[in-house]
PDB file of C-alpha atoms in Angstrom:
ATOM      1  CA  LEU K 279      10.332   0.976 -19.019  1.00  0.00           C
ATOM      2  CA  ALA K 280      13.050   2.466 -21.204  1.00  0.00           C
ATOM      3  CA  LYS K 281      13.648   6.146 -20.562  1.00  0.00           C
ATOM      4  CA  THR K 282      13.632   8.400 -23.601  1.00  0.00           C
ATOM      5  CA  THR K 283      15.494  11.624 -24.281  1.00  0.00           C
ATOM      6  CA  GLN K 284      14.518  13.981 -27.054  1.00  0.00           C
ATOM      7  CA  PRO K 285      15.197  17.666 -27.780  1.00  0.00           C
ATOM      8  CA  ILE K 286      12.928  20.075 -25.950  1.00  0.00           C
ATOM      9  CA  SER K 287      12.277  22.168 -29.028  1.00  0.00           C
ATOM     10  CA  MET K 288      13.130  22.528 -32.705  1.00  0.00           C
ATOM     11  CA  ASP K 289      12.491  25.137 -35.365  1.00  0.00           C
ATOM     12  CA  SER K 290      12.295  24.514 -39.082  1.00  0.00           C
ATOM     13  CA  TYR K 291      10.921  26.112 -42.219  1.00  0.00           C
ATOM     14  CA  GLU K 292       8.086  25.148 -44.481  1.00  0.00           C
ATOM     15  CA  GLY K 293       9.086  22.678 -47.156  1.00  0.00           C
ATOM     16  CA  GLN K 294      12.036  21.322 -45.198  1.00  0.00           C
ATOM     17  CA  GLU K 295      12.480  17.764 -44.015  1.00  0.00           C
ATOM     18  CA  VAL K 296      12.498  17.570 -40.227  1.00  0.00           C
ATOM     19  CA  ASN K 297      14.227  14.838 -38.276  1.00  0.00           C
ATOM     20  CA  ILE K 298      13.591  14.428 -34.558  1.00  0.00           C
ATOM     21  CA  THR K 299      15.881  11.998 -32.775  1.00  0.00           C
ATOM     22  CA  CYS K 300      14.996  10.129 -29.617  1.00  0.00           C
ATOM     23  CA  SER K 301      17.546   8.325 -27.448  1.00  0.00           C
ATOM     24  CA  HIS K 302      16.544   5.178 -25.567  1.00  0.00           C
ATOM     25  CA  ASN K 303      19.763   3.521 -24.464  1.00  0.00           C
ATOM     26  CA  ASN K 304      18.156   0.914 -22.213  1.00  0.00           C
ATOM     27  CA  ILE K 305      15.503  -0.291 -24.625  1.00  0.00           C
ATOM     28  CA  ALA K 306      14.463  -3.888 -23.926  1.00  0.00           C
ATOM     29  CA  THR K 307      14.049  -6.738 -26.382  1.00  0.00           C
ATOM     30  CA  ASN K 308      10.246  -6.629 -26.225  1.00  0.00           C
ATOM     31  CA  ASP K 309      10.029  -2.859 -26.500  1.00  0.00           C
ATOM     32  CA  TYR K 310       8.825  -1.095 -29.596  1.00  0.00           C
ATOM     33  CA  ILE K 311       9.030   2.611 -30.433  1.00  0.00           C
ATOM     34  CA  THR K 312       5.976   4.784 -30.899  1.00  0.00           C
ATOM     35  CA  TRP K 313       5.586   8.437 -31.800  1.00  0.00           C
ATOM     36  CA  TYR K 314       2.578  10.610 -31.012  1.00  0.00           C
ATOM     37  CA  GLN K 315       1.796  14.130 -32.209  1.00  0.00           C
ATOM     38  CA  GLN K 316      -0.140  16.688 -30.173  1.00  0.00           C
ATOM     39  CA  PHE K 317      -1.509  19.873 -31.688  1.00  0.00           C
ATOM     40  CA  PRO K 318      -2.401  22.782 -29.386  1.00  0.00           C
ATOM     41  CA  SER K 319      -5.707  22.235 -27.602  1.00  0.00           C
ATOM     42  CA  GLN K 320      -6.019  18.663 -28.854  1.00  0.00           C
ATOM     43  CA  GLY K 321      -5.235  15.201 -27.537  1.00  0.00           C
ATOM     44  CA  PRO K 322      -2.165  13.280 -28.724  1.00  0.00           C
ATOM     45  CA  ARG K 323      -2.510  11.407 -31.989  1.00  0.00           C
ATOM     46  CA  PHE K 324      -0.643   8.242 -32.975  1.00  0.00           C
ATOM     47  CA  ILE K 325       1.800   8.849 -35.852  1.00  0.00           C
ATOM     48  CA  ILE K 326       3.963   5.804 -36.335  1.00  0.00           C
ATOM     49  CA  GLN K 327       5.356   2.743 -34.605  1.00  0.00           C
ATOM     50  CA  GLY K 328       8.302   0.485 -35.293  1.00  0.00           C
ATOM     51  CA  TYR K 329      10.563  -2.189 -33.871  1.00  0.00           C
ATOM     52  CA  LYS K 330      13.642  -2.085 -36.104  1.00  0.00           C
ATOM     53  CA  THR K 331      14.981  -0.761 -39.418  1.00  0.00           C
ATOM     54  CA  LYS K 332      12.595   1.571 -41.225  1.00  0.00           C
ATOM     55  CA  VAL K 333       8.860   2.111 -41.160  1.00  0.00           C
ATOM     56  CA  THR K 334       7.028   4.514 -43.452  1.00  0.00           C
ATOM     57  CA  ASN K 335       3.432   5.617 -43.634  1.00  0.00           C
ATOM     58  CA  GLU K 336       1.551   8.497 -45.244  1.00  0.00           C
ATOM     59  CA  VAL K 337       2.573  10.887 -42.474  1.00  0.00           C
ATOM     60  CA  ALA K 338       6.167  10.080 -41.518  1.00  0.00           C
ATOM     61  CA  SER K 339       9.078   7.681 -41.560  1.00  0.00           C
ATOM     62  CA  LEU K 340      10.729   6.090 -38.572  1.00  0.00           C
ATOM     63  CA  PHE K 341      14.377   5.078 -38.764  1.00  0.00           C
ATOM     64  CA  ILE K 342      15.727   2.665 -36.163  1.00  0.00           C
ATOM     65  CA  PRO K 343      19.397   1.612 -36.240  1.00  0.00           C
ATOM     66  CA  ALA K 344      20.465  -1.958 -35.599  1.00  0.00           C
ATOM     67  CA  ASP K 345      21.292  -1.380 -31.909  1.00  0.00           C
ATOM     68  CA  ARG K 346      17.837   0.257 -31.379  1.00  0.00           C
ATOM     69  CA  LYS K 347      19.299   2.681 -28.840  1.00  0.00           C
ATOM     70  CA  SER K 348      17.869   5.603 -30.742  1.00  0.00           C
ATOM     71  CA  SER K 349      15.259   6.346 -33.351  1.00  0.00           C
ATOM     72  CA  THR K 350      14.553   9.214 -35.722  1.00  0.00           C
ATOM     73  CA  LEU K 351      11.156  10.478 -36.737  1.00  0.00           C
ATOM     74  CA  SER K 352      11.332  12.037 -40.187  1.00  0.00           C
ATOM     75  CA  LEU K 353       8.659  14.436 -41.426  1.00  0.00           C
ATOM     76  CA  PRO K 354       8.995  15.169 -45.157  1.00  0.00           C
ATOM     77  CA  ARG K 355       8.334  18.662 -46.488  1.00  0.00           C
ATOM     78  CA  VAL K 356       6.750  20.124 -43.363  1.00  0.00           C
ATOM     79  CA  SER K 357       4.088  22.788 -43.431  1.00  0.00           C
ATOM     80  CA  LEU K 358       2.903  25.286 -40.829  1.00  0.00           C
ATOM     81  CA  SER K 359       0.271  22.783 -39.749  1.00  0.00           C
ATOM     82  CA  ASP K 360       2.978  20.393 -38.563  1.00  0.00           C
ATOM     83  CA  THR K 361       3.698  22.722 -35.646  1.00  0.00           C
ATOM     84  CA  ALA K 362       3.030  20.485 -32.662  1.00  0.00           C
ATOM     85  CA  VAL K 363       4.607  18.569 -29.804  1.00  0.00           C
ATOM     86  CA  TYR K 364       6.034  15.193 -30.797  1.00  0.00           C
ATOM     87  CA  TYR K 365       6.369  12.460 -28.168  1.00  0.00           C
ATOM     88  CA  CYS K 366       8.669   9.454 -28.404  1.00  0.00           C
ATOM     89  CA  LEU K 367       7.562   6.478 -26.315  1.00  0.00           C
ATOM     90  CA  VAL K 368       9.294   3.157 -25.767  1.00  0.00           C
ATOM     91  CA  GLY K 369       7.691   0.135 -24.179  1.00  0.00           C
ATOM     92  CA  SER K 370       6.128  -3.255 -24.657  1.00  0.00           C
ATOM     93  CA  ARG K 371       2.446  -4.147 -24.874  1.00  0.00           C
ATOM     94  CA  ASP K 372       2.619  -5.086 -21.194  1.00  0.00           C
ATOM     95  CA  ASP K 373       3.764  -1.620 -20.161  1.00  0.00           C
ATOM     96  CA  LYS K 374       1.590   1.350 -19.452  1.00  0.00           C
ATOM     97  CA  ILE K 375       2.285   4.242 -21.771  1.00  0.00           C
ATOM     98  CA  ILE K 376       4.319   7.050 -20.222  1.00  0.00           C
ATOM     99  CA  PHE K 377       4.603  10.362 -22.047  1.00  0.00           C
ATOM    100  CA  GLY K 378       7.763  12.423 -21.567  1.00  0.00           C
ATOM    101  CA  LYS K 379       8.130  16.127 -22.214  1.00  0.00           C
ATOM    102  CA  GLY K 380       8.155  15.697 -25.977  1.00  0.00           C
ATOM    103  CA  THR K 381       9.736  17.919 -28.623  1.00  0.00           C
ATOM    104  CA  ARG K 382       8.006  21.175 -29.427  1.00  0.00           C
ATOM    105  CA  LEU K 383       8.369  21.612 -33.189  1.00  0.00           C
ATOM    106  CA  HIS K 384       7.788  25.093 -34.554  1.00  0.00           C
ATOM    107  CA  ILE K 385       7.492  25.487 -38.318  1.00  0.00           C
ATOM    108  CA  LEU K 386       8.284  28.929 -39.659  1.00  0.00           C
ATOM    109  CA  PRO K 387       7.002  30.387 -42.940  1.00  0.00           C
TER     110      PRO K 387
ATOM    111  CA  ASP N 932     -17.323  10.364 -37.032  1.00  0.00           C
ATOM    112  CA  THR N 933     -16.351  11.006 -33.427  1.00  0.00           C
ATOM    113  CA  ALA N 934     -14.164   8.233 -32.038  1.00  0.00           C
ATOM    114  CA  VAL N 935     -13.509   9.419 -28.489  1.00  0.00           C
ATOM    115  CA  SER N 936     -15.691  12.220 -27.204  1.00  0.00           C
ATOM    116  CA  GLN N 937     -15.658  14.131 -23.945  1.00  0.00           C
ATOM    117  CA  THR N 938     -18.095  16.499 -22.296  1.00  0.00           C
ATOM    118  CA  PRO N 939     -17.879  19.235 -21.371  1.00  0.00           C
ATOM    119  CA  LYS N 940     -15.065  20.801 -23.388  1.00  0.00           C
ATOM    120  CA  TYR N 941     -14.651  23.606 -20.857  1.00  0.00           C
ATOM    121  CA  LEU N 942     -15.491  23.560 -17.158  1.00  0.00           C
ATOM    122  CA  VAL N 943     -15.078  26.539 -14.852  1.00  0.00           C
ATOM    123  CA  THR N 944     -16.000  26.072 -11.235  1.00  0.00           C
ATOM    124  CA  GLN N 945     -15.299  27.223  -7.681  1.00  0.00           C
ATOM    125  CA  MET N 946     -13.042  25.533  -5.162  1.00  0.00           C
ATOM    126  CA  GLY N 947     -14.831  22.943  -3.097  1.00  0.00           C
ATOM    127  CA  ASN N 948     -17.375  22.024  -5.744  1.00  0.00           C
ATOM    128  CA  ASP N 949     -17.935  18.525  -7.135  1.00  0.00           C
ATOM    129  CA  LYS N 950     -17.882  18.019 -10.897  1.00  0.00           C
ATOM    130  CA  SER N 951     -17.932  15.217 -13.451  1.00  0.00           C
ATOM    131  CA  ILE N 952     -16.419  14.774 -16.884  1.00  0.00           C
ATOM    132  CA  LYS N 953     -17.890  12.217 -19.259  1.00  0.00           C
ATOM    133  CA  CYS N 954     -16.115  10.156 -21.900  1.00  0.00           C
ATOM    134  CA  GLU N 955     -17.470   7.869 -24.582  1.00  0.00           C
ATOM    135  CA  GLN N 956     -15.739   5.889 -27.311  1.00  0.00           C
ATOM    136  CA  ASN N 957     -17.381   4.279 -30.319  1.00  0.00           C
ATOM    137  CA  LEU N 958     -14.325   2.326 -31.458  1.00  0.00           C
ATOM    138  CA  GLY N 959     -15.310  -0.897 -29.753  1.00  0.00           C
ATOM    139  CA  HIS N 960     -12.159  -0.748 -27.626  1.00  0.00           C
ATOM    140  CA  ASP N 961     -11.815  -2.695 -24.408  1.00  0.00           C
ATOM    141  CA  THR N 962      -9.640  -0.238 -22.503  1.00  0.00           C
ATOM    142  CA  MET N 963     -10.154   3.383 -21.545  1.00  0.00           C
ATOM    143  CA  TYR N 964      -7.923   5.890 -19.780  1.00  0.00           C
ATOM    144  CA  TRP N 965      -7.893   9.250 -18.072  1.00  0.00           C
ATOM    145  CA  TYR N 966      -4.871  11.541 -18.366  1.00  0.00           C
ATOM    146  CA  LYS N 967      -4.133  14.908 -16.796  1.00  0.00           C
ATOM    147  CA  GLN N 968      -2.066  17.539 -18.638  1.00  0.00           C
ATOM    148  CA  ASP N 969      -0.986  20.387 -16.407  1.00  0.00           C
ATOM    149  CA  SER N 970       0.191  23.886 -17.255  1.00  0.00           C
ATOM    150  CA  LYS N 971       3.715  22.590 -17.890  1.00  0.00           C
ATOM    151  CA  LYS N 972       2.257  20.286 -20.536  1.00  0.00           C
ATOM    152  CA  PHE N 973       3.209  17.059 -18.770  1.00  0.00           C
ATOM    153  CA  LEU N 974       0.762  14.336 -19.751  1.00  0.00           C
ATOM    154  CA  LYS N 975       0.253  11.917 -16.848  1.00  0.00           C
ATOM    155  CA  ILE N 976      -1.898   8.839 -16.729  1.00  0.00           C
ATOM    156  CA  MET N 977      -4.414   8.743 -13.889  1.00  0.00           C
ATOM    157  CA  PHE N 978      -6.587   5.668 -14.395  1.00  0.00           C
ATOM    158  CA  SER N 979      -7.200   2.859 -16.822  1.00  0.00           C
ATOM    159  CA  TYR N 980     -10.157   0.492 -17.119  1.00  0.00           C
ATOM    160  CA  ASN N 981     -10.296  -2.714 -19.119  1.00  0.00           C
ATOM    161  CA  ASN N 982     -13.770  -4.125 -19.689  1.00  0.00           C
ATOM    162  CA  LYS N 983     -15.100  -2.030 -16.813  1.00  0.00           C
ATOM    163  CA  GLU N 984     -12.385  -3.173 -14.411  1.00  0.00           C
ATOM    164  CA  LEU N 985      -9.737  -0.877 -12.968  1.00  0.00           C
ATOM    165  CA  ILE N 986      -6.256  -1.918 -14.131  1.00  0.00           C
ATOM    166  CA  ILE N 987      -4.172   1.211 -13.585  1.00  0.00           C
ATOM    167  CA  ASN N 988      -4.587   3.542 -10.643  1.00  0.00           C
ATOM    168  CA  GLU N 989      -1.753   6.003 -10.326  1.00  0.00           C
ATOM    169  CA  THR N 990      -1.067   8.097  -7.255  1.00  0.00           C
ATOM    170  CA  VAL N 991      -4.130  10.256  -7.557  1.00  0.00           C
ATOM    171  CA  PRO N 992      -6.021  11.847  -4.646  1.00  0.00           C
ATOM    172  CA  ASN N 993      -9.082   9.833  -3.706  1.00  0.00           C
ATOM    173  CA  ARG N 994     -11.147  12.908  -4.513  1.00  0.00           C
ATOM    174  CA  PHE N 995     -10.907  11.593  -8.074  1.00  0.00           C
ATOM    175  CA  SER N 996     -13.190   8.641  -8.726  1.00  0.00           C
ATOM    176  CA  PRO N 997     -13.546   7.043 -12.136  1.00  0.00           C
ATOM    177  CA  LYS N 998     -16.703   5.161 -13.042  1.00  0.00           C
ATOM    178  CA  SER N 999     -17.168   2.829 -15.969  1.00  0.00           C
ATOM    179  CA  PRO N1000     -20.841   1.896 -16.498  1.00  0.00           C
ATOM    180  CA  ASP N1001     -19.897  -0.085 -19.603  1.00  0.00           C
ATOM    181  CA  LYS N1002     -16.765  -0.531 -21.675  1.00  0.00           C
ATOM    182  CA  ALA N1003     -17.708   2.346 -23.984  1.00  0.00           C
ATOM    183  CA  HIS N1004     -17.885   4.892 -21.179  1.00  0.00           C
ATOM    184  CA  LEU N1005     -15.457   6.082 -18.532  1.00  0.00           C
ATOM    185  CA  ASN N1006     -16.521   9.043 -16.446  1.00  0.00           C
ATOM    186  CA  LEU N1007     -14.382  11.011 -14.018  1.00  0.00           C
ATOM    187  CA  HIS N1008     -15.916  12.475 -10.893  1.00  0.00           C
ATOM    188  CA  ILE N1009     -13.948  14.961  -8.823  1.00  0.00           C
ATOM    189  CA  ASN N1010     -14.957  15.919  -5.285  1.00  0.00           C
ATOM    190  CA  SER N1011     -13.954  19.022  -3.361  1.00  0.00           C
ATOM    191  CA  LEU N1012     -12.133  20.632  -6.261  1.00  0.00           C
ATOM    192  CA  GLU N1013      -8.852  22.407  -5.508  1.00  0.00           C
ATOM    193  CA  LEU N1014      -6.905  25.058  -7.406  1.00  0.00           C
ATOM    194  CA  GLY N1015      -4.275  22.473  -8.337  1.00  0.00           C
ATOM    195  CA  ASP N1016      -6.864  20.424 -10.164  1.00  0.00           C
ATOM    196  CA  SER N1017      -6.918  23.028 -12.922  1.00  0.00           C
ATOM    197  CA  ALA N1018      -5.629  21.259 -16.021  1.00  0.00           C
ATOM    198  CA  VAL N1019      -6.723  19.670 -19.259  1.00  0.00           C
ATOM    199  CA  TYR N1020      -8.104  16.170 -18.776  1.00  0.00           C
ATOM    200  CA  PHE N1021      -7.900  13.743 -21.684  1.00  0.00           C
ATOM    201  CA  CYS N1022      -9.790  10.534 -22.111  1.00  0.00           C
ATOM    202  CA  ALA N1023      -8.320   7.825 -24.349  1.00  0.00           C
ATOM    203  CA  SER N1024      -9.081   4.292 -25.453  1.00  0.00           C
ATOM    204  CA  SER N1025      -7.189   1.348 -26.894  1.00  0.00           C
ATOM    205  CA  GLN N1026      -8.053  -2.102 -28.146  1.00  0.00           C
ATOM    206  CA  GLY N1027      -5.696  -3.926 -25.826  1.00  0.00           C
ATOM    207  CA  ILE N1028      -4.390  -2.988 -22.454  1.00  0.00           C
ATOM    208  CA  LYS N1029      -1.520  -0.729 -21.491  1.00  0.00           C
ATOM    209  CA  GLY N1030       0.925  -0.518 -24.377  1.00  0.00           C
ATOM    210  CA  ASP N1031      -1.503  -0.618 -27.273  1.00  0.00           C
ATOM    211  CA  THR N1032      -1.985   2.421 -29.515  1.00  0.00           C
ATOM    212  CA  GLN N1033      -4.235   4.905 -27.780  1.00  0.00           C
ATOM    213  CA  TYR N1034      -6.846   7.194 -29.290  1.00  0.00           C
ATOM    214  CA  PHE N1035      -7.414  10.418 -27.415  1.00  0.00           C
ATOM    215  CA  GLY N1036     -10.437  12.613 -26.956  1.00  0.00           C
ATOM    216  CA  PRO N1037     -10.385  16.386 -27.490  1.00  0.00           C
ATOM    217  CA  GLY N1038      -9.808  17.145 -23.817  1.00  0.00           C
ATOM    218  CA  THR N1039     -11.715  18.974 -21.093  1.00  0.00           C
ATOM    219  CA  ARG N1040     -10.158  22.172 -19.813  1.00  0.00           C
ATOM    220  CA  LEU N1041     -10.980  22.434 -16.107  1.00  0.00           C
ATOM    221  CA  THR N1042     -10.436  25.760 -14.377  1.00  0.00           C
ATOM    222  CA  VAL N1043     -10.900  25.937 -10.629  1.00  0.00           C
ATOM    223  CA  LEU N1044     -11.289  29.453  -9.246  1.00  0.00           C
TER     224      LEU N1044
END
């Protein structure tokens, strides 16, 4: 399993674009990158998943450089309700999911 | 529509008691999981069942016993509760095993006094 490193916490303001970067230097060929979001008092929720280049959905974008040793979750125009913990996970479909400490994102008015 | 549901949402009990937490998913998934999230917010997998068979069993005290009567249900029974068992317990499900996208329940906050 590739180990991931992401910032412990981040602050931003409403309306800003927020980018959270995750490092995974020993990512394997079969590994893909998945991000989950966890609001207070709720279970984690799947946000986005990708293998390479760029993936975009209605919630976020995921940028993955060619070497795949890092990835960046981009949240456009955040609001107060985006305050949550964001987890970066790396693994293949044969791996069990392991959650790290995540990044605690705090959106300020 | 509730996808993954857990009962109860809150559970307060005394040390030494035995308690159960129930989980049900209506997503038609084959795999279900139990996670424990402690006060430091670490989310750790405890068990995983695929089609009623145990496939992941982390280093968890044998006071914890999962039971899967069918693939839509995975219950967690805890014997002789200890103070350190206080945590939020999340149930989750996925279509495939292990690395597939998981859908989590709302959690059960267990407080052992």
